[in-house]
Structures are given as C-alpha cells and as structure tokens.
C-alpha cells in the first residue's frame, strides 16, 4: 500500500505554545482517516500543515513520497473543505465550483461541464446560478465539497465539515461522505471533535491531546481498548476506575476502563450499588451508581425494569471488559 | 407565597411618562419624529439649494447689462462647450482621474497592512497616522507643500545631495506635466492632491479589506491560485466596494477643489476656480451653476458604470 501522508517528528510551535508536538503519522492511500481530539489539541494545525497553510517548526512531512515543507498550498495536489465552507461570496455556485479549473486555465465550456458534474455528485444539480448566500448550511457544505473534488485531489482534507449542521443533516452527510469516499477511493483526512462522527465514519482514528497523538487505531481499537485514561475519557463515556477495584486480581495504583454498557444489573451475587440518578436516553437509560464511594456509569436497555433513585441493587461485569491503561496520561 | 408588588406597575404619569408610553405603542411615530429634523435639513437646505443651482444653470446672462435673464435656455450649457471652458473641464477631470488612480495604488498596501496584520497598538498608530493630517489646517498643509516643492525647497535639496538633480530635471522636462519647478507643474498639483485626499481612500479601503474573511484567501490558494491570481479573482473583487467608495471621495473632492490648483501648479483654471470666478467677480451665476453640474453628472455616470460592472455585488 502506498502511503499518502507521512509525518515524521513534526512540530509546530507558536512562541512557547506547542500546537503540534513531535507527531508521527502515516496515512494510507484511499483511507478514511479521522483526527479526533478536543479543541486546541493540534488536530486542525496538522490538517493545515498538510494543506500548506502552516509550515512545521521541526520534523518532516511527505505527501505521496514528496517533501512538502516550503511548498506553497497552490502547488500541492491536496484540497480542503473548510470548517465554515469559505465559498466566494461574489461568485455564483457554478463559478465557485469551477474556480480551481479556471485558475488552471481550463476553457469555460469544459470547466462548467465538469463543475456541473461535480454538483451532480453532491446532489445539487441545477444550483449553479445561485449565490452562496441563497443556500442553506447543508447545501453550502456540499458546494464546498464539490469545489474541492472537482480538482480530483490526491488527498481531501475536511476541517470539521459537519460542525455547523443540525443533527439530522449531520447523520445524512456522514453516510454520504462515507459512500462518496468509497466511490472515489481517494484519501480523506477528517478533523473532528465529535467522537461519534469519527467512530462511525473512519477506517482509522488518531486521538490528539495537547499537541500529541496519544493513540492511533481502528474505531473498535479506540473504543474497546483505549491505551490511556485520556482516550477512555474522551471517547465515549467510559468509567475510569482503580484497577484493583475493577478486578480483584490486579495490583493497586493502576487505572482501568470499563464501558458503561458492560455493567450488568444482576439479581444476586454481584456488588452492591446505590442508584444516584437516572437519565432516559431513548433506547438506553443511563444509571449513575455509587459502589463504596466510587462513581460508576451503567447503560441499560430502557425496555427492562429499572431501579428507582436511591434503590440498592446488585451489579456485575466480566473481567474481560476491564481494560488496564497507562497510568501516566 | 406573598407578592408585595403588583405584576404590572402603573404608568409613571407626567409628560415624559405619557410620551414614553405613546412612543412605545407607535414606533412609526417615533421614527418620524426622529428623522424629521435631519430630513428637513437635508431636503430643504441641501437638496433645495442644489435644485436652485440646477434651475440657475438653465438661465442665462444678458451680455450688455450683466443681469441674469430668468428664462429657460440651454445657452449657458452651450457656453460650457467653448474651447476655453472645455479645456478647464478636461484638465480637471483628467487630474481627478490621475489622482484617484495614484491614491488607489498608494493606499492599497497601507490599507491591506492595517486590515490584515495590524493589531492593538499598531492599529491605533495606523488610525492616528492616517487621521492626523486631517486635523491640521488645510491651508497650512498646502503652503507647506508649496515650500517643499519650490525650486529652493527641501525636495530639490535632497535630489541635489543625492546627485539626482538630472533625474528631477528630466521629469520636469516632460511636456504638460512638467514645468519650471514642481510647485508650478501639474505633477506638483497631483502630488498635493494625492497627499490631501489619501486618507479618504485608505479608510474605506481598509474597512472593505477588513471584511474579507482570511479563509477565502486560503481557499483560493488551496484551489491552486498563486498570490497574484488570488488578488485578482478574490481580494480585489471583494474590496472593490471600498475602492469605489474611496475613489468617489478622491475623485469628487479633486473635481471640486479650487484652492490647491490656485496655490500649486500652473495658473490655468480648474472647475472649482472657474465656478469661483464666474459667481464672484463676473457675476455670471448661470455659467457657474452649469460648471457645478459637470462634476455631478460625471459622478452619476461613474456610479452607474461601477454598478453595471458589478462593483457593489459583494455588498
């Protein structure tokens, strides 16, 4: 497999602030790769380093084997879908989509034909004559996608592209982006702070924290087997508990993660817990439990009989669901 | 629970209380009252006098008695087309065009810096630097420029010290724009116009550039555009309303000014000087009025063209 983007010890400093701190990554060709992390964790800076808007303070970046440092954005065969779309307000939709082709000097008839095709691809046929201000957020998002894809980039960068959309539209766009990526077969690099989005769309996920990559892996890896406390906390609503509490065979001082859905209500023979509060989430209900002073979240199907607040119940879990983590981060 | 206060407080009463309630219930009346004084001022004092001027330009002057004949005629406009008068119009308009283009070129980098890079203290320094010249007396500045540009002035001295007197002489030897010294040449007139009106170009340009989101420039670059292409296809079209606004200032102010060309430049007349001469000494109010209409017509035409070219589409 070809590597499309390779980071080797890449740093980006702003004065004393280490926005990106010694990041090593290799992203395969044709992969849907998500960069996930809280705001300020360096994921967007990494994207901007690939696009060429930022230059690394140290380290080396290769795009399809070619050195990318000091290469201006307009010489990179990489296109970006910006967070707030960045459509040109003075151009109509067709001219927006055809912009990259116009810059390359492709004749009007030809570039308009290609732009129309790109608009078809994102399911906005016939919208060419409108101005960006006349479109809804979701439509602008598709135009931004068409404007990038019409240039047939080797790598497509998406900077929180679904952040400004409402939930329904976001879910629909997630499916569309995923299937579009399968059809086109180009590398998608997707920045998001929404773990659900990353888990549902990506082939692989890199988790960012404080400028560093803390874990890279498939969505299952990340969700089931978090390496660190931070990953367990950030991805989903994992319980982080002392290891010797979770599983009696383990040594003290270490931490372990336990998924809330792994906590089962049992009739007898488990641990005694007190229900602190309940919140109804639709299909599931979240119970906040107290076991000898340790807080634990449990997710139970809503259609079974659930205990009331303050009730004493018995809970248990399989020791296989307990995941030991690095104690450091 | 015990609520000591009523949910709805009674009206405060008195003139102001009643008026406040009335205005709150009749927002249109409020708007009317608020706009009435400025509209009266604008309508009667401003547009009214402009209209009176327009009417005057259709009168003519009796050549023997020197009295204004109050009969509708296009004779005065015919006089505008006399070679001497046409010369004045052409001179003024071409100077205004040159000053406007120069101002746009000089202002752009300054406005761009202020809009995209200057922050905090530097922004304050920018505003101060641009506005400061506007706070001192117009006449003092122009006489100062007369001294700077004079044959014995500092500019000549600098050129001499740099052994570049030949360059200055070569520039002054250019027909039409040259002359005996900078202070008596059209070049000097344009320079001083440029200096005096530059803030009126910088400020609207800066405001327009400030409103161009930075990520549009990144998007253009991302789509393969080199800096020059981004300037031409994104930055300039989006900043155009500001450039047009600035050019309206520099262009119309140059068209109407009658002091700068009187102090600096050749002794040939500009429109403003012609208006001044005709309405004062000669008492030819109709011709002065007709001269005044010229800049108005030119500006109207300019704005119409700008609109047709889509200069305001990005607003």
PDB file of N, CA, C and O in Angstrom, chain A residues 118-151:
ATOM      1  N   UNK A 118     -19.693  17.795 -10.945  1.00  0.00           N
ATOM      2  CA  UNK A 118     -19.367  17.769  -9.513  1.00  0.00           C
ATOM      3  C   UNK A 118     -20.594  18.114  -8.685  1.00  0.00           C
ATOM      4  O   UNK A 118     -20.822  17.545  -7.617  1.00  0.00           O
ATOM      5  N   UNK A 119     -21.404  19.051  -9.179  1.00  0.00           N
ATOM      6  CA  UNK A 119     -22.630  19.409  -8.457  1.00  0.00           C
ATOM      7  C   UNK A 119     -23.617  18.241  -8.460  1.00  0.00           C
ATOM      8  O   UNK A 119     -24.338  18.022  -7.486  1.00  0.00           O
ATOM      9  N   UNK A 120     -23.650  17.489  -9.564  1.00  0.00           N
ATOM     10  CA  UNK A 120     -24.483  16.282  -9.605  1.00  0.00           C
ATOM     11  C   UNK A 120     -24.026  15.292  -8.535  1.00  0.00           C
ATOM     12  O   UNK A 120     -24.834  14.692  -7.839  1.00  0.00           O
ATOM     13  N   UNK A 121     -22.699  15.156  -8.435  1.00  0.00           N
ATOM     14  CA  UNK A 121     -22.107  14.199  -7.498  1.00  0.00           C
ATOM     15  C   UNK A 121     -22.537  14.489  -6.063  1.00  0.00           C
ATOM     16  O   UNK A 121     -22.781  13.570  -5.279  1.00  0.00           O
ATOM     17  N   UNK A 122     -22.635  15.774  -5.708  1.00  0.00           N
ATOM     18  CA  UNK A 122     -23.043  16.120  -4.345  1.00  0.00           C
ATOM     19  C   UNK A 122     -24.550  16.410  -4.270  1.00  0.00           C
ATOM     20  O   UNK A 122     -25.032  17.024  -3.319  1.00  0.00           O
ATOM     21  N   UNK A 123     -25.263  15.970  -5.303  1.00  0.00           N
ATOM     22  CA  UNK A 123     -26.727  16.067  -5.342  1.00  0.00           C
ATOM     23  C   UNK A 123     -27.244  17.494  -5.248  1.00  0.00           C
ATOM     24  O   UNK A 123     -28.187  17.795  -4.525  1.00  0.00           O
ATOM     25  N   UNK A 124     -26.588  18.389  -5.991  1.00  0.00           N
ATOM     26  CA  UNK A 124     -27.088  19.756  -6.093  1.00  0.00           C
ATOM     27  C   UNK A 124     -27.184  20.163  -7.567  1.00  0.00           C
ATOM     28  O   UNK A 124     -26.680  21.214  -7.945  1.00  0.00           O
ATOM     29  N   UNK A 125     -27.820  19.326  -8.414  1.00  0.00           N
ATOM     30  CA  UNK A 125     -27.865  19.706  -9.830  1.00  0.00           C
ATOM     31  C   UNK A 125     -28.745  20.943 -10.021  1.00  0.00           C
ATOM     32  O   UNK A 125     -29.726  21.123  -9.311  1.00  0.00           O
ATOM     33  N   UNK A 126     -28.327  21.803 -10.945  1.00  0.00           N
ATOM     34  CA  UNK A 126     -29.152  22.958 -11.274  1.00  0.00           C
ATOM     35  C   UNK A 126     -29.056  24.112 -10.300  1.00  0.00           C
ATOM     36  O   UNK A 126     -29.812  25.072 -10.383  1.00  0.00           O
ATOM     37  N   UNK A 127     -28.113  24.042  -9.364  1.00  0.00           N
ATOM     38  CA  UNK A 127     -27.980  25.125  -8.405  1.00  0.00           C
ATOM     39  C   UNK A 127     -26.936  26.166  -8.840  1.00  0.00           C
ATOM     40  O   UNK A 127     -26.665  27.113  -8.127  1.00  0.00           O
ATOM     41  N   UNK A 128     -26.326  25.934 -10.019  1.00  0.00           N
ATOM     42  CA  UNK A 128     -25.166  26.714 -10.441  1.00  0.00           C
ATOM     43  C   UNK A 128     -25.346  28.216 -10.466  1.00  0.00           C
ATOM     44  O   UNK A 128     -24.420  28.960 -10.173  1.00  0.00           O
ATOM     45  N   UNK A 129     -26.554  28.675 -10.801  1.00  0.00           N
ATOM     46  CA  UNK A 129     -26.739  30.118 -10.993  1.00  0.00           C
ATOM     47  C   UNK A 129     -26.929  30.864  -9.681  1.00  0.00           C
ATOM     48  O   UNK A 129     -26.918  32.087  -9.658  1.00  0.00           O
ATOM     49  N   UNK A 130     -27.114  30.131  -8.575  1.00  0.00           N
ATOM     50  CA  UNK A 130     -27.395  30.831  -7.308  1.00  0.00           C
ATOM     51  C   UNK A 130     -26.121  31.350  -6.652  1.00  0.00           C
ATOM     52  O   UNK A 130     -25.030  30.910  -6.960  1.00  0.00           O
ATOM     53  N   UNK A 131     -26.322  32.281  -5.738  1.00  0.00           N
ATOM     54  CA  UNK A 131     -25.203  32.809  -4.951  1.00  0.00           C
ATOM     55  C   UNK A 131     -25.115  32.009  -3.640  1.00  0.00           C
ATOM     56  O   UNK A 131     -26.134  31.517  -3.141  1.00  0.00           O
ATOM     57  N   UNK A 132     -23.904  31.893  -3.061  1.00  0.00           N
ATOM     58  CA  UNK A 132     -23.763  31.142  -1.806  1.00  0.00           C
ATOM     59  C   UNK A 132     -24.733  31.612  -0.719  1.00  0.00           C
ATOM     60  O   UNK A 132     -25.243  30.803   0.056  1.00  0.00           O
ATOM     61  N   UNK A 133     -25.021  32.921  -0.680  1.00  0.00           N
ATOM     62  CA  UNK A 133     -25.896  33.440   0.375  1.00  0.00           C
ATOM     63  C   UNK A 133     -27.321  32.920   0.248  1.00  0.00           C
ATOM     64  O   UNK A 133     -28.105  33.011   1.186  1.00  0.00           O
ATOM     65  N   UNK A 134     -27.678  32.386  -0.934  1.00  0.00           N
ATOM     66  CA  UNK A 134     -29.046  31.899  -1.125  1.00  0.00           C
ATOM     67  C   UNK A 134     -29.195  30.431  -0.731  1.00  0.00           C
ATOM     68  O   UNK A 134     -30.272  29.865  -0.873  1.00  0.00           O
ATOM     69  N   UNK A 135     -28.113  29.805  -0.272  1.00  0.00           N
ATOM     70  CA  UNK A 135     -28.146  28.372   0.039  1.00  0.00           C
ATOM     71  C   UNK A 135     -28.180  28.134   1.546  1.00  0.00           C
ATOM     72  O   UNK A 135     -27.715  28.974   2.317  1.00  0.00           O
ATOM     73  N   UNK A 136     -28.696  26.993   1.936  1.00  0.00           N
ATOM     74  CA  UNK A 136     -28.704  26.631   3.357  1.00  0.00           C
ATOM     75  C   UNK A 136     -27.327  26.100   3.741  1.00  0.00           C
ATOM     76  O   UNK A 136     -26.486  25.839   2.874  1.00  0.00           O
ATOM     77  N   UNK A 137     -27.118  25.923   5.036  1.00  0.00           N
ATOM     78  CA  UNK A 137     -25.819  25.449   5.519  1.00  0.00           C
ATOM     79  C   UNK A 137     -25.423  24.117   4.900  1.00  0.00           C
ATOM     80  O   UNK A 137     -24.293  23.932   4.454  1.00  0.00           O
ATOM     81  N   UNK A 138     -26.369  23.195   4.834  1.00  0.00           N
ATOM     82  CA  UNK A 138     -26.075  21.876   4.287  1.00  0.00           C
ATOM     83  C   UNK A 138     -25.716  21.940   2.812  1.00  0.00           C
ATOM     84  O   UNK A 138     -24.831  21.227   2.342  1.00  0.00           O
ATOM     85  N   UNK A 139     -26.419  22.824   2.092  1.00  0.00           N
ATOM     86  CA  UNK A 139     -26.142  22.967   0.654  1.00  0.00           C
ATOM     87  C   UNK A 139     -24.772  23.586   0.423  1.00  0.00           C
ATOM     88  O   UNK A 139     -24.021  23.165  -0.447  1.00  0.00           O
ATOM     89  N   UNK A 140     -24.423  24.581   1.256  1.00  0.00           N
ATOM     90  CA  UNK A 140     -23.105  25.208   1.126  1.00  0.00           C
ATOM     91  C   UNK A 140     -22.007  24.181   1.374  1.00  0.00           C
ATOM     92  O   UNK A 140     -20.966  24.204   0.724  1.00  0.00           O
ATOM     93  N   UNK A 141     -22.283  23.305   2.334  1.00  0.00           N
ATOM     94  CA  UNK A 141     -21.321  22.277   2.670  1.00  0.00           C
ATOM     95  C   UNK A 141     -21.057  21.374   1.459  1.00  0.00           C
ATOM     96  O   UNK A 141     -19.919  21.046   1.149  1.00  0.00           O
ATOM     97  N   UNK A 142     -22.139  21.041   0.745  1.00  0.00           N
ATOM     98  CA  UNK A 142     -21.986  20.212  -0.456  1.00  0.00           C
ATOM     99  C   UNK A 142     -21.244  20.964  -1.551  1.00  0.00           C
ATOM    100  O   UNK A 142     -20.436  20.373  -2.284  1.00  0.00           O
ATOM    101  N   UNK A 143     -21.518  22.270  -1.674  1.00  0.00           N
ATOM    102  CA  UNK A 143     -20.812  23.059  -2.695  1.00  0.00           C
ATOM    103  C   UNK A 143     -19.316  23.075  -2.389  1.00  0.00           C
ATOM    104  O   UNK A 143     -18.481  22.896  -3.279  1.00  0.00           O
ATOM    105  N   UNK A 144     -18.985  23.255  -1.105  1.00  0.00           N
ATOM    106  CA  UNK A 144     -17.573  23.276  -0.711  1.00  0.00           C
ATOM    107  C   UNK A 144     -16.916  21.945  -1.060  1.00  0.00           C
ATOM    108  O   UNK A 144     -15.776  21.893  -1.520  1.00  0.00           O
ATOM    109  N   UNK A 145     -17.662  20.861  -0.877  1.00  0.00           N
ATOM    110  CA  UNK A 145     -17.161  19.522  -1.205  1.00  0.00           C
ATOM    111  C   UNK A 145     -16.950  19.392  -2.712  1.00  0.00           C
ATOM    112  O   UNK A 145     -15.895  18.930  -3.163  1.00  0.00           O
ATOM    113  N   UNK A 146     -17.942  19.866  -3.486  1.00  0.00           N
ATOM    114  CA  UNK A 146     -17.832  19.789  -4.952  1.00  0.00           C
ATOM    115  C   UNK A 146     -16.665  20.634  -5.436  1.00  0.00           C
ATOM    116  O   UNK A 146     -15.914  20.223  -6.327  1.00  0.00           O
ATOM    117  N   UNK A 147     -16.479  21.808  -4.833  1.00  0.00           N
ATOM    118  CA  UNK A 147     -15.411  22.710  -5.253  1.00  0.00           C
ATOM    119  C   UNK A 147     -14.034  22.069  -5.040  1.00  0.00           C
ATOM    120  O   UNK A 147     -13.108  22.290  -5.817  1.00  0.00           O
ATOM    121  N   UNK A 148     -13.930  21.278  -3.969  1.00  0.00           N
ATOM    122  CA  UNK A 148     -12.659  20.598  -3.713  1.00  0.00           C
ATOM    123  C   UNK A 148     -12.505  19.392  -4.636  1.00  0.00           C
ATOM    124  O   UNK A 148     -11.451  19.176  -5.236  1.00  0.00           O
ATOM    125  N   UNK A 149     -13.583  18.594  -4.790  1.00  0.00           N
ATOM    126  CA  UNK A 149     -13.478  17.323  -5.527  1.00  0.00           C
ATOM    127  C   UNK A 149     -13.296  17.516  -7.021  1.00  0.00           C
ATOM    128  O   UNK A 149     -12.714  16.662  -7.687  1.00  0.00           O
ATOM    129  N   UNK A 150     -13.778  18.640  -7.556  1.00  0.00           N
ATOM    130  CA  UNK A 150     -13.698  18.870  -8.997  1.00  0.00           C
ATOM    131  C   UNK A 150     -12.245  18.915  -9.454  1.00  0.00           C
ATOM    132  O   UNK A 150     -11.938  18.643 -10.608  1.00  0.00           O
ATOM    133  N   UNK A 151     -11.327  19.212  -8.531  1.00  0.00           N
ATOM    134  CA  UNK A 151      -9.903  19.271  -8.874  1.00  0.00           C
ATOM    135  C   UNK A 151      -9.223  17.906  -8.826  1.00  0.00           C
ATOM    136  O   UNK A 151      -8.022  17.808  -9.042  1.00  0.00           O
TER     137      UNK A 151
END
